[in-house]
CSV table of C-alpha atoms in Angstrom, one decimal:
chain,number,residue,atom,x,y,z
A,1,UNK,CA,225.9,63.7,78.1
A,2,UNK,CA,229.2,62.9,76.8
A,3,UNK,CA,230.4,59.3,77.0
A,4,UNK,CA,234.3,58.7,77.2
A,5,UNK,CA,235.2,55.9,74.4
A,6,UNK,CA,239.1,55.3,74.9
A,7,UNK,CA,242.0,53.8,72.0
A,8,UNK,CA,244.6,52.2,73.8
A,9,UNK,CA,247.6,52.9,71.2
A,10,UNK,CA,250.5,49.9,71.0
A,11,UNK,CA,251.7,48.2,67.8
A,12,UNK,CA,249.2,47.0,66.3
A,13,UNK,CA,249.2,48.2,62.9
A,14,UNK,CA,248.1,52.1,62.4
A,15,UNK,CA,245.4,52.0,60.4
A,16,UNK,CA,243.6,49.4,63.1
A,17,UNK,CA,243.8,53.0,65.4
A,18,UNK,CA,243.0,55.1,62.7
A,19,UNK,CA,239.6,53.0,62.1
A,20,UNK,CA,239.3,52.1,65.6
A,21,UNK,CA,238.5,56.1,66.1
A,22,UNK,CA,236.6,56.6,63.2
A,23,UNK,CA,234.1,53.5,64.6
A,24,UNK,CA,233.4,55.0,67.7
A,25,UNK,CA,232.3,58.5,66.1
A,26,UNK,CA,230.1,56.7,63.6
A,27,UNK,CA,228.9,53.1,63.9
A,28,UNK,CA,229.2,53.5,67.8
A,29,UNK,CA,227.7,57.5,67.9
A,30,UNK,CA,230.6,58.9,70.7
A,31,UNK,CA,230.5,62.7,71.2
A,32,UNK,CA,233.9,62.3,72.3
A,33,UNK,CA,237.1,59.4,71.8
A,34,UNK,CA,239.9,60.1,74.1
A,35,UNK,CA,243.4,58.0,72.6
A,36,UNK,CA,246.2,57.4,75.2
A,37,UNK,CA,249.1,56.4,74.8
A,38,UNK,CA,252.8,56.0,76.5
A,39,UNK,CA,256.6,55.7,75.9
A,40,UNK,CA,257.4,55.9,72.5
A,41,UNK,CA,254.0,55.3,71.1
A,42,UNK,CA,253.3,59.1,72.4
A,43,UNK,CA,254.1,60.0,68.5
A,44,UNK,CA,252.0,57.3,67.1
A,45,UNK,CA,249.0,58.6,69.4
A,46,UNK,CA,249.5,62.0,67.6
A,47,UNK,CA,249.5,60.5,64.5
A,48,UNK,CA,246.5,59.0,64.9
A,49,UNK,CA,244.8,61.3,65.9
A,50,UNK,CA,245.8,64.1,63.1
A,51,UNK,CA,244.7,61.2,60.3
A,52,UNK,CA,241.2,61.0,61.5
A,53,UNK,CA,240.9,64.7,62.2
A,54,UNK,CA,242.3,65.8,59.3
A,55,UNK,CA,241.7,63.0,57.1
A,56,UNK,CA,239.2,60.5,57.3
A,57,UNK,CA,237.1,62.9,59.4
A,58,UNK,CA,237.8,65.9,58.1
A,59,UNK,CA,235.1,69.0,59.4
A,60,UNK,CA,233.8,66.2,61.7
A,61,UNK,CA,236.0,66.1,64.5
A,62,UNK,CA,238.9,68.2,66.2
A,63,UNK,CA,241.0,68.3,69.2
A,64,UNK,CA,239.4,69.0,72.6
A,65,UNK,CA,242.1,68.5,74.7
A,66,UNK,CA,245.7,67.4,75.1
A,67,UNK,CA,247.3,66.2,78.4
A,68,UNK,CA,251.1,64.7,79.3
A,69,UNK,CA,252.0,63.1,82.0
A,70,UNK,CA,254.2,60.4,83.8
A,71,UNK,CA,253.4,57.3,86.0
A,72,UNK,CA,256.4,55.8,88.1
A,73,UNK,CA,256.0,51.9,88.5
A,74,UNK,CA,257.9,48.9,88.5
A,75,UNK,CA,259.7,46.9,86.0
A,76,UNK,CA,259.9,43.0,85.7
A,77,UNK,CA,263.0,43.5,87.1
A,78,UNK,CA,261.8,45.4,89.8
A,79,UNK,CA,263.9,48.6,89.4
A,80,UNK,CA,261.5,51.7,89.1
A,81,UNK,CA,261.1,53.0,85.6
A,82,UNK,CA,259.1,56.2,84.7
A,83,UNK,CA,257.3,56.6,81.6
A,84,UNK,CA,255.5,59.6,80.0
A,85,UNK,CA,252.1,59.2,78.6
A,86,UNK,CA,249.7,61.2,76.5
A,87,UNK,CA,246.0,61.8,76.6
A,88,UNK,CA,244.5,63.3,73.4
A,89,UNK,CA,240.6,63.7,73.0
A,90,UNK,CA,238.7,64.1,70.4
A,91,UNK,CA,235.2,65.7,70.2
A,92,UNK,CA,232.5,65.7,67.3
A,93,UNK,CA,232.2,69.2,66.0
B,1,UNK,CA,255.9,90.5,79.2
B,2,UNK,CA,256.3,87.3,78.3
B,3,UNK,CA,259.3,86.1,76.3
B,4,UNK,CA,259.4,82.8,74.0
B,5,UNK,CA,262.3,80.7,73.4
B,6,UNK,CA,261.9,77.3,71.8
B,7,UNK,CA,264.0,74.2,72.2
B,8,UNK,CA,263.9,72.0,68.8
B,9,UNK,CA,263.9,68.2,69.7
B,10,UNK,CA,266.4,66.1,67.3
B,11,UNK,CA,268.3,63.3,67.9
B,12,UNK,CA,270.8,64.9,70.2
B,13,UNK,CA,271.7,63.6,73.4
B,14,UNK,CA,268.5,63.6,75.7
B,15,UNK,CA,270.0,65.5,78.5
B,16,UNK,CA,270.9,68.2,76.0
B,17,UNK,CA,267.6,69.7,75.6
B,18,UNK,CA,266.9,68.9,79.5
B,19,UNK,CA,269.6,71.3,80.2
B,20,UNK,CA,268.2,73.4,77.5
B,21,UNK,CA,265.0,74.1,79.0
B,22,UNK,CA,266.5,74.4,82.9
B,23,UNK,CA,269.3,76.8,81.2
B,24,UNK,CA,266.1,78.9,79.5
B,25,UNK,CA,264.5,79.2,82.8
B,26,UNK,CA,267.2,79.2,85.1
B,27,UNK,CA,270.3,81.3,84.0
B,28,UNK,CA,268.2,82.9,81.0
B,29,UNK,CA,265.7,84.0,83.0
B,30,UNK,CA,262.3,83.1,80.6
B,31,UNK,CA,258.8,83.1,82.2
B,32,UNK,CA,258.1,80.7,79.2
B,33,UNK,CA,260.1,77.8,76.9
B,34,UNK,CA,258.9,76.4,74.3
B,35,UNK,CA,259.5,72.7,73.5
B,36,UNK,CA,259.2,71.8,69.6
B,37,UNK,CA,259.3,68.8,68.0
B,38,UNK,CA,258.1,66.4,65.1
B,39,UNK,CA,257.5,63.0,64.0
B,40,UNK,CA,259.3,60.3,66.1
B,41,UNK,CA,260.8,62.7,68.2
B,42,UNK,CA,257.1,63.9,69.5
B,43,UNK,CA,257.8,61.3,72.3
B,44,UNK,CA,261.1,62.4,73.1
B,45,UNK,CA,259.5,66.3,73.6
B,46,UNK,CA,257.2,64.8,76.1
B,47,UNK,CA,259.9,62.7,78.0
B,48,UNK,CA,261.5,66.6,78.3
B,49,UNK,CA,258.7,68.7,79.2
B,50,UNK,CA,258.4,65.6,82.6
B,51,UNK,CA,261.4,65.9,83.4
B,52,UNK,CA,262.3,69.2,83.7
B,53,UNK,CA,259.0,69.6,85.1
B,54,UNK,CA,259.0,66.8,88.0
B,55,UNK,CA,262.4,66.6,88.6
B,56,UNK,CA,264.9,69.3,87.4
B,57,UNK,CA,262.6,72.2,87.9
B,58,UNK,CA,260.0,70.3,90.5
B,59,UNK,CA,257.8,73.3,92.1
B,60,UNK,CA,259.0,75.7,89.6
B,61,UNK,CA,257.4,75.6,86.1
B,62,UNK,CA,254.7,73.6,84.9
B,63,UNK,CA,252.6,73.0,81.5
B,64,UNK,CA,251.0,76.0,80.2
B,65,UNK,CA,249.9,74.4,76.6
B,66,UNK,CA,249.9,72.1,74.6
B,67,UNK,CA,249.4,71.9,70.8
B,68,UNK,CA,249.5,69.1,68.1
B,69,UNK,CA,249.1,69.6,64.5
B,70,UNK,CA,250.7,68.0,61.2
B,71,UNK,CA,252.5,69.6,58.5
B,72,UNK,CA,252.5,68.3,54.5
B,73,UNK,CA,256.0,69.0,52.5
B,74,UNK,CA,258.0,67.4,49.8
B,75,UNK,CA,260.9,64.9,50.9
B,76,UNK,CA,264.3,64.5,49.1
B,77,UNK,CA,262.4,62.6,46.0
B,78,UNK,CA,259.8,65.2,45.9
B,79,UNK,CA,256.8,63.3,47.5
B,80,UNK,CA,254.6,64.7,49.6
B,81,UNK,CA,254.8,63.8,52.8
B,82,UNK,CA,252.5,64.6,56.1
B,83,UNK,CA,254.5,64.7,59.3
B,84,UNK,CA,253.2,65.4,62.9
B,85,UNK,CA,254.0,68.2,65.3
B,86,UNK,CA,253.9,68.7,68.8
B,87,UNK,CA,254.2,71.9,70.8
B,88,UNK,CA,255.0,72.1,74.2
B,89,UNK,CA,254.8,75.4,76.4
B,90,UNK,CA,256.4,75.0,79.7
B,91,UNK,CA,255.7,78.4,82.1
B,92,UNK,CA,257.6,80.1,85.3
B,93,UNK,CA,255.0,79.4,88.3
């Protein structure tokens, strides 16, 4: 069974992501890591994800599936904002 | 047949490429647009494809697929450098 082990992406510094991935396919064992990610960190997820497909896990991992969408909610200022988001998962070969 | 025109995501205005896409589908007449981009403006592609999709084209087109990959070229000094793609394939419903 396939157990869903999720990377929150924000700005923290990229390499905490990049190992943050590669964890959960080795020490932790996941089949499958799925990063999300919204606004403008949408092209950090991607980057993320290519380095520890094509990088650090190289022939280990690839891309089973990619999803955008967009949530309406409410700012501080209460004014309703909408913001894209991005769901990329990533599946041991 | 299916025909494939592309929209390349730079730093233009943001409504520019909106229209783009709407033009594509709209006046054009495309069953398909493609929506391209790379590096920091991967998030700017997605912010596109939801709102030509929820609001300017709302019941019309939706996502048909999505690709991500990252390219490796030389920069002005001649270093290599990897950079992030996105593909986005909006279809006619």
């Amino acid at each position: 069974m396939a157990e869903e082990h999720t990377i929150f992406v924000g700005d923290k510094p990229f390499m905490n992501y990049v190992t943050g991935v590669v964890m959960q396919f080795t020490t932790q064992g996941s089949d499958e890591v799925v990063i999300k990610a919204r606004g403008k960190f949408i092209s950090r997820a991607v980057d993320i994800a290519e380095v520890s497909r094509k990088k650090f896990l190289e022939g280990q991992i690839d891309l089973r599936n990619i999803e955008i969408d967009s949530k309406q909610f409410q700012n501080k200022e209460g004014k309703d904002v909408t913001v894209s988001t991005i769901e990329i998962t990533l599946k041991k070969i």
